[in-house]
Tab-separated table of C-alpha atoms in Angstrom:
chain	number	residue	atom	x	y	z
A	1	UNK	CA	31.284	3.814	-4.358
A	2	UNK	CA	33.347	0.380	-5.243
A	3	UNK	CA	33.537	-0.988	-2.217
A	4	UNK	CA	31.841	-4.278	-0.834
A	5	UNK	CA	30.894	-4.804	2.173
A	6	UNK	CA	29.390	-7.948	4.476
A	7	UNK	CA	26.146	-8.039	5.871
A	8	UNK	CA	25.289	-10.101	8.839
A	9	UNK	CA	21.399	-10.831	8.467
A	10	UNK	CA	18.851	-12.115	10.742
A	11	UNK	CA	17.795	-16.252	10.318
A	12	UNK	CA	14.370	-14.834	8.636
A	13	UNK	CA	14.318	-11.177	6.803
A	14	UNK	CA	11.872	-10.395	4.116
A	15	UNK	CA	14.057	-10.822	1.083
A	16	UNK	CA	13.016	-6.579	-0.184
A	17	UNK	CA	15.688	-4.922	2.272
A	18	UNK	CA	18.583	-7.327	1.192
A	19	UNK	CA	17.600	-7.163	-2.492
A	20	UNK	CA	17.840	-3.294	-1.969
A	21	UNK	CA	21.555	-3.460	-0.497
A	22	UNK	CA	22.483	-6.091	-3.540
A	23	UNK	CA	24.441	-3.663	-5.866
A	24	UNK	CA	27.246	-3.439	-3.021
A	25	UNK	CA	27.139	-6.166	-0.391
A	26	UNK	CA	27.462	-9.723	0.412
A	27	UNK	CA	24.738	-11.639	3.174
A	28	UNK	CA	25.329	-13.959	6.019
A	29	UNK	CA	23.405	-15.341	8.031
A	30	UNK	CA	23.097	-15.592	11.348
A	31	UNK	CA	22.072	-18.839	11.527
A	32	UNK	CA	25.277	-19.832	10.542
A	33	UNK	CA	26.430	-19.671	14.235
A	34	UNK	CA	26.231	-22.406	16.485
A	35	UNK	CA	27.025	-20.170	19.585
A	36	UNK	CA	27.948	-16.607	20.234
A	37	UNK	CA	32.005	-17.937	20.218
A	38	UNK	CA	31.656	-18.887	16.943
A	39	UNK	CA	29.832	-15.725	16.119
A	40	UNK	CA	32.721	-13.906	17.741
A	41	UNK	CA	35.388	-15.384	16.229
A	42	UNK	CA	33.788	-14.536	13.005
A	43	UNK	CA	33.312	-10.861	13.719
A	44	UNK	CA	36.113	-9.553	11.791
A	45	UNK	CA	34.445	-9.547	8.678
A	46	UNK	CA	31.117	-8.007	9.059
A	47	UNK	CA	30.485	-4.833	8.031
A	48	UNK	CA	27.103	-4.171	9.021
A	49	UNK	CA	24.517	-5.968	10.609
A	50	UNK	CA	20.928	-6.447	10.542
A	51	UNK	CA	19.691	-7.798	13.985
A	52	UNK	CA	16.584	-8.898	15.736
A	53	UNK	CA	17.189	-11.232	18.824
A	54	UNK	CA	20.348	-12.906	18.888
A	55	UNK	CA	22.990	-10.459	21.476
A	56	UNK	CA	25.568	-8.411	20.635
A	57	UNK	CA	27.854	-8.134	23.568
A	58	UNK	CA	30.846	-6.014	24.251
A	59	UNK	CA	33.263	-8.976	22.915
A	60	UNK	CA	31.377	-9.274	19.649
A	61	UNK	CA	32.086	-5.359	19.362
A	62	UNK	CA	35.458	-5.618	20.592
A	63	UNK	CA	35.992	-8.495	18.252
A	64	UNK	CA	34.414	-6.696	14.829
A	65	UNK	CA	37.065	-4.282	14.019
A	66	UNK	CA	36.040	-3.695	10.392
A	67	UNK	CA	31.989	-3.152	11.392
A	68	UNK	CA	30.613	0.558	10.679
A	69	UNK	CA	26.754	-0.365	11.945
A	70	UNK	CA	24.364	-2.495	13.622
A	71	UNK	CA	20.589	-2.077	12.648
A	72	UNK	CA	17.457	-3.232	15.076
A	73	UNK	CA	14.590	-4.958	12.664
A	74	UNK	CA	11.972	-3.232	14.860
A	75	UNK	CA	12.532	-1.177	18.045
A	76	UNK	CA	13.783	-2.717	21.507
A	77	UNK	CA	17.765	-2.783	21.241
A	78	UNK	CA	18.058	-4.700	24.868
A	79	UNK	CA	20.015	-7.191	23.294
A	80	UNK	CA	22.614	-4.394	22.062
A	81	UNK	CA	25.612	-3.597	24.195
A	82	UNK	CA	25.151	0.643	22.718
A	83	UNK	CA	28.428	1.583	24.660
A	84	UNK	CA	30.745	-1.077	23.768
A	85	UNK	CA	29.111	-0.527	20.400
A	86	UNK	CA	29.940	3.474	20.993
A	87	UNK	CA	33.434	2.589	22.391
A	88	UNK	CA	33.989	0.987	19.607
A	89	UNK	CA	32.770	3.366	16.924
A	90	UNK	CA	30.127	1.351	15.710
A	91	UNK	CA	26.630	3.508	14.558
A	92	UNK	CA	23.708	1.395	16.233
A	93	UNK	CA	19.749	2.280	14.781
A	94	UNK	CA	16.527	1.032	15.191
A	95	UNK	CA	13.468	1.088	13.404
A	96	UNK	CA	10.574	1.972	15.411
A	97	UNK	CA	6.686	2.527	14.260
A	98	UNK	CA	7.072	-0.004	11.112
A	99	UNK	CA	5.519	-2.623	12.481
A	100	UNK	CA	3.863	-0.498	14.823
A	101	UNK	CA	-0.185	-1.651	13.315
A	102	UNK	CA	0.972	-5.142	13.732
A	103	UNK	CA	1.648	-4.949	17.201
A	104	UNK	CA	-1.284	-2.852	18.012
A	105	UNK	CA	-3.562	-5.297	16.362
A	106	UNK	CA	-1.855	-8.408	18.260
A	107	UNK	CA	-2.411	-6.792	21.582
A	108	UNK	CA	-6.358	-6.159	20.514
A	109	UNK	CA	-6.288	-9.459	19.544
A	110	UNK	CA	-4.420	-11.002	23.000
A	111	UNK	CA	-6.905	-8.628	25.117
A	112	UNK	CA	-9.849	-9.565	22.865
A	113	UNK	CA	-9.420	-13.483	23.425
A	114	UNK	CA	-8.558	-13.441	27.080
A	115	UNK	CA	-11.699	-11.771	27.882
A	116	UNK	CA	-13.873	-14.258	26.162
A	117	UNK	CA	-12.018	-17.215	27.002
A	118	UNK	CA	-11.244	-18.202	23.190
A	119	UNK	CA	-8.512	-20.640	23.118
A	120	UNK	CA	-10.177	-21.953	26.094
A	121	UNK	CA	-13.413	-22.721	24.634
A	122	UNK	CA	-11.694	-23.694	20.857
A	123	UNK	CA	-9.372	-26.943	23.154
A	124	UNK	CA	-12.865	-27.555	24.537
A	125	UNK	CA	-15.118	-27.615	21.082
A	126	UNK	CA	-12.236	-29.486	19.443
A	127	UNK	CA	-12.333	-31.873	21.681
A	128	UNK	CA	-16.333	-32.020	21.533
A	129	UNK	CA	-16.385	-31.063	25.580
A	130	UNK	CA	-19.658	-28.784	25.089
A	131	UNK	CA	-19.760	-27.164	28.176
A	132	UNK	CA	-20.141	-23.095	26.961
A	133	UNK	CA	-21.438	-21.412	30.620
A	134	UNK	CA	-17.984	-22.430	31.485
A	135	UNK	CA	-16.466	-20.014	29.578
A	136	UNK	CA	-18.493	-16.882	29.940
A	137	UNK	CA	-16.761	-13.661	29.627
A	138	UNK	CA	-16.180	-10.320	29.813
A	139	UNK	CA	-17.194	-7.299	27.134
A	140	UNK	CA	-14.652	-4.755	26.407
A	141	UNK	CA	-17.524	-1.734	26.327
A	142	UNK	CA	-17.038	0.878	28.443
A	143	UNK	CA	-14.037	0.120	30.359
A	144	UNK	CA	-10.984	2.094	31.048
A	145	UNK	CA	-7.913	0.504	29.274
A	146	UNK	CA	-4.472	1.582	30.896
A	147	UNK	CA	-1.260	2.248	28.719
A	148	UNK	CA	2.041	1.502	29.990
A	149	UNK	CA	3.459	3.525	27.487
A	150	UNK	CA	2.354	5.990	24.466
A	151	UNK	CA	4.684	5.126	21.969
A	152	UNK	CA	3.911	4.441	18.405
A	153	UNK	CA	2.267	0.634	19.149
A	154	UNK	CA	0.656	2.413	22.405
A	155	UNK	CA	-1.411	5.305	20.782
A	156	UNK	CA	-2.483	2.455	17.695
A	157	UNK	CA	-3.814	0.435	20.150
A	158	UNK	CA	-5.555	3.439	22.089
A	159	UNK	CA	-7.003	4.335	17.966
A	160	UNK	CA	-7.755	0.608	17.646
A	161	UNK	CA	-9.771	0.724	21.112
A	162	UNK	CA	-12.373	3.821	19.913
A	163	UNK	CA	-14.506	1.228	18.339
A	164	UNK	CA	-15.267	-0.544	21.639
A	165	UNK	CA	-16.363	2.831	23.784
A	166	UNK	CA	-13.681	2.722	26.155
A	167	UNK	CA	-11.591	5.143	27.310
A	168	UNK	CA	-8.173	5.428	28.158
A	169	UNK	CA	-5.577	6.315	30.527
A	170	UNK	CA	-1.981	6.157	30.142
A	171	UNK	CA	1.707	6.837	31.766
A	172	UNK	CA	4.049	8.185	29.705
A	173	UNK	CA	6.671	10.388	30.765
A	174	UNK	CA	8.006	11.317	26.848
A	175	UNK	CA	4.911	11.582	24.789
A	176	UNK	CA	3.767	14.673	24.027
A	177	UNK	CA	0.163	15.452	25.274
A	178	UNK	CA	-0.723	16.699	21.991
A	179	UNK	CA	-0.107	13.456	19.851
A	180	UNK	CA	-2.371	11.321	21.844
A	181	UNK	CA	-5.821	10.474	20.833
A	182	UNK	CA	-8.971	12.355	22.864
A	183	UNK	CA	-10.081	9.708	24.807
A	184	UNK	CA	-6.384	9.422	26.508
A	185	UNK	CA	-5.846	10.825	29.507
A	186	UNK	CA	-2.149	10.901	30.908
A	187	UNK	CA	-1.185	10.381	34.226
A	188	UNK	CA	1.671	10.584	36.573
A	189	UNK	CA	2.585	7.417	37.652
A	190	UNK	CA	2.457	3.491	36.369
A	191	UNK	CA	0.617	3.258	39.751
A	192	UNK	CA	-2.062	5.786	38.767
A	193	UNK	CA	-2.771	3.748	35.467
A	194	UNK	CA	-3.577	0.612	37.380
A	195	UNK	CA	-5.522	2.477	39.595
A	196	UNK	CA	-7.465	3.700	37.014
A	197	UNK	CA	-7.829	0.977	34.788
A	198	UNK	CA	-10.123	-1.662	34.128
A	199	UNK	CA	-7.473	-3.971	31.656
A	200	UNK	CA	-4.188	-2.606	30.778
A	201	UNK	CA	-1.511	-3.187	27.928
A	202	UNK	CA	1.976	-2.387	27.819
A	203	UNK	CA	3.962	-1.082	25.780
A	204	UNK	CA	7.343	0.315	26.945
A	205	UNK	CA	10.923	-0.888	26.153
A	206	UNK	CA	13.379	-2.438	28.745
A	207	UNK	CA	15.162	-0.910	29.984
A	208	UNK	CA	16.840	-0.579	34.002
A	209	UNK	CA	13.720	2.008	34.956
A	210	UNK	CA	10.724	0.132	33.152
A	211	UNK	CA	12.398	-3.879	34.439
A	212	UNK	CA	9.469	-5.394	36.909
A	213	UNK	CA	7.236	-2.013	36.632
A	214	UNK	CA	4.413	-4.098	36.483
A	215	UNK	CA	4.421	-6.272	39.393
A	216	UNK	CA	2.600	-7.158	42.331
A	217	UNK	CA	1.389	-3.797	43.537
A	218	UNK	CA	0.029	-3.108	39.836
A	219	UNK	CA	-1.622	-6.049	39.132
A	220	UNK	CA	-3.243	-5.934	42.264
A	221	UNK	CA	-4.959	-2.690	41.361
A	222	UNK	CA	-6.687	-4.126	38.893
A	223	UNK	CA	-10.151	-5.519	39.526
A	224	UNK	CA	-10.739	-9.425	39.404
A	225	UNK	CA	-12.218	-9.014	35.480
A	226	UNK	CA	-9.505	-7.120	34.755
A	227	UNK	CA	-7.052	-9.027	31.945
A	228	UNK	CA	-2.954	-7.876	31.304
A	229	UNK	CA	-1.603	-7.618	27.598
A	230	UNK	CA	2.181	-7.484	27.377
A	231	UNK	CA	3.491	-7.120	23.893
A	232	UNK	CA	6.423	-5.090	24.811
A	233	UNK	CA	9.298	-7.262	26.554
A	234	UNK	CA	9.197	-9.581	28.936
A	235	UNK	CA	11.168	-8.179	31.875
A	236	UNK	CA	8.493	-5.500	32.142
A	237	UNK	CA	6.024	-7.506	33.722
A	238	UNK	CA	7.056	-9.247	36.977
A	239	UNK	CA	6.522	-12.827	35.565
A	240	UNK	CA	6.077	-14.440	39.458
A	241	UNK	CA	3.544	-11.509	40.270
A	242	UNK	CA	1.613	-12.418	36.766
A	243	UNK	CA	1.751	-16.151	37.914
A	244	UNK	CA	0.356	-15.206	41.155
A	245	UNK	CA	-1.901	-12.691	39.915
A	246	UNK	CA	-3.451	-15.402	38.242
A	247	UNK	CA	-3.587	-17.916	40.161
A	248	UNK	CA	-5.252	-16.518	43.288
A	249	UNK	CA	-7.623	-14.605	41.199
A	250	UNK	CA	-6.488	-10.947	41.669
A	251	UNK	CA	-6.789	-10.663	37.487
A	252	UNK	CA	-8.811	-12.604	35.260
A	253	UNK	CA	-6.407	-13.452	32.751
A	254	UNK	CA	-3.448	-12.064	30.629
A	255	UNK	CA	-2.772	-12.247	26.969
A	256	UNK	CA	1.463	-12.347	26.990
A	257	UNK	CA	3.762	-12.516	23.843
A	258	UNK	CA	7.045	-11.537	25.745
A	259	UNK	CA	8.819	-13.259	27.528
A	260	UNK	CA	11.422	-12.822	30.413
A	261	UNK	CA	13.555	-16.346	29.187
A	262	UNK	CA	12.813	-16.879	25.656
A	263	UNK	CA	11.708	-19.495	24.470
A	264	UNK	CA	9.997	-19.882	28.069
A	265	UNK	CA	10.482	-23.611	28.946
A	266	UNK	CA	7.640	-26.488	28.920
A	267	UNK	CA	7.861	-26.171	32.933
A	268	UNK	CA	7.525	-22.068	32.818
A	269	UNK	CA	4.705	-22.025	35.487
A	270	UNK	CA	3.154	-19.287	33.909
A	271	UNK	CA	2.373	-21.864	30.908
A	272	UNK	CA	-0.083	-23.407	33.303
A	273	UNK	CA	-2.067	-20.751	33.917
A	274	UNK	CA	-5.111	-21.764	31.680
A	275	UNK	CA	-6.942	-18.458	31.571
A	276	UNK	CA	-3.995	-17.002	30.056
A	277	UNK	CA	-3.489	-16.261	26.386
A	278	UNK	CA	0.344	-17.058	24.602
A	279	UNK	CA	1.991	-16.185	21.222
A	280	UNK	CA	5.624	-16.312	20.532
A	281	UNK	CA	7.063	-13.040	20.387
A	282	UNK	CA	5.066	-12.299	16.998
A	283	UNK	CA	3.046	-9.355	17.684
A	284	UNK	CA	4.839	-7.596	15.055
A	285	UNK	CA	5.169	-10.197	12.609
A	286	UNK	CA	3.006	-9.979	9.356
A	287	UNK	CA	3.784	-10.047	5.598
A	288	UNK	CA	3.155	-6.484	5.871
A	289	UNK	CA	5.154	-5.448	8.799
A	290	UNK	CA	8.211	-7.616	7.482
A	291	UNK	CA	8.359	-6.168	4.056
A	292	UNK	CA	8.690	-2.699	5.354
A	293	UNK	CA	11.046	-3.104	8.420
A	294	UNK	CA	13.176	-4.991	6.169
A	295	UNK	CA	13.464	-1.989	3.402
A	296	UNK	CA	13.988	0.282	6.981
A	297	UNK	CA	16.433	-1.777	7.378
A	298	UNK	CA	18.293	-1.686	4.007
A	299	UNK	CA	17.800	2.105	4.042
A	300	UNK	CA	19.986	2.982	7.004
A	301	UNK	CA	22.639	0.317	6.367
A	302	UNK	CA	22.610	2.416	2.488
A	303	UNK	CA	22.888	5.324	4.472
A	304	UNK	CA	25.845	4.739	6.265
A	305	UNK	CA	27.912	2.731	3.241
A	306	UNK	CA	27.378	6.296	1.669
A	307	UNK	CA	28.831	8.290	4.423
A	308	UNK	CA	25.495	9.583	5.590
A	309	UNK	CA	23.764	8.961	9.519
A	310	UNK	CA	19.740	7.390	10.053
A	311	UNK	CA	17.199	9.959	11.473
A	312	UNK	CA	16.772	7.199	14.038
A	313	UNK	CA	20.211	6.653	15.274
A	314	UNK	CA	20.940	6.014	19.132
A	315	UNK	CA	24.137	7.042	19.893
A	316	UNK	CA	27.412	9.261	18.623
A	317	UNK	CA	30.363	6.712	18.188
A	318	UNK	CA	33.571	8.844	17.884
């Protein structure tokens, strides 16, 4: 094929997906856009995109007459209006499990260091405040860790856990029984899994049924060592019931890369809650995950340019 088409790219990418699309299109950026206006009135002459963040409403779609498909860098497509996409006959993919490891070793990691108090006690030592009984803390060893979800990242982390002696419950109403490690047990209900659990991690999309599943209720289910990894999306967990989890004690801390407003703000209240771990939306960001969600990436917008449809497609534009 001759033709050349316009690719709208994220601000960062890992230069191996565009350098794979290079023999037939053209890149901009997205940081080229002051606002979504300006992106609008620009929308004309994209072809494709390439998005991680930055929303796609229905006027973008109404607006980008000559666009074939949008493509998630990773998984959650929240920020993706799908029918004014469909309505406007616009293929939208994703790329789920490629940085699936990543994420599943961030949330060990976020679980790992609320437990024992790290950042805690590394402000403190920095600071030459030796004063360790104050951060005693909790072992992972034979717990129950619940699941919110046994996706790809969801069953890594259950593989990542086997190490520790724990077992596992989680709430999944699509998995297949089968696929899930042997020390996960399924249950019925979100509510079961707090029951159940010790600590918990989730690891669900957002969407209208999973918004505020983990709230008050939930968290309260957990004992008062228990700890709350979210790095799913922010709108799962109720961020008011995590503040006030936390703050009266009903939890023992949280380790939380999502956000519901992102970037959260310097006065987010649940930035004050000092046995709390943050990160900034960069569970699934490493060197490794990058490189291969970016030539994910490249490989469905190919796919399309040559008339074909991804395995991973999420809807039927006419």
């Amino acid at each position: 094929m001759s033709e050349t088409w316009t690719v709208l790219l994220p601000a960062t990418i890992d230069p191996s997906g565009p350098d794979e699309l290079s023999d037939f299109a053209s890149f901009v950026s997205i940081s080229e856009y002051a606002d979504e206006a300006a992106l609008v009135a620009d929308a004309g002459r994209f072809d494709a995109v390439i998005t991680r963040t930055v929303p796609l409403t229905a006027d973008f779609f109404d607006a980008a007459d000559s666009l074939r498909v949008v493509v998630k860098h990773g998984a959650g497509v929240d920020h993706v209006d799908i029918d004014a996409a469909t309505r406007n006959g616009v293929l939208v993919a994703n790329t789920p499990g490629k940085n699936t490891n990543a994420v599943a070793e961030h949330a060990l990691t976020l679980l790992l260091a609320a437990k024992r108090q790290v950042v805690r006690a590394d402000a403190a030592t920095r600071q030459a405040d030796w004063r360790r009984h104050d951060f005693e803390g909790h072992e992972l060893s034979g717990r129950t860790v619940g699941l919110v979800g046994a996706g790809n990242a969801g069953r890594r982390f259950a593989a990542l856990l086997t190490g520790f002696g724990v077992s596992c419950v989680a709430y999944d109403p699509y998995v297949d029984p089968g696929v899930l490690p042997e020390h996960v047990e399924l249950v019925e209900s979100v509510r079961a899994v707090f029951e159940a659990a010790d600590d918990a991690s989730v690891h669900v999309p957002l969407t209208e049924d999973t918004r505020h599943v983990v709230g008050r209720e939930e968290l309260r289910l957990l004992p008062d060592d228990g700890v709350l990894v979210n790095t799913a999306r922010g709108g799962v967990v109720d961020e008011a019931a995590l503040v006030d989890a936390l703050e009266s004690g009903d939890i023992a801390g949280a380790g939380v890369d999502v956000y519901e407003t992102e970037p959260p703000t310097a006065d987010d209240p649940l930035l004050d809650r000092e046995r709390a771990v943050f990160t900034q939306h960069n569970a699934g960001l490493t060197a490794e995950a990058a490189r291969a969600v970016s030539l994910a990436t490249a490989e469905h917008v190919r796919t399309v340019y040559e008339g074909g449809r991804p395995d991973t497609a999420l809807n039927d534009p006419a």
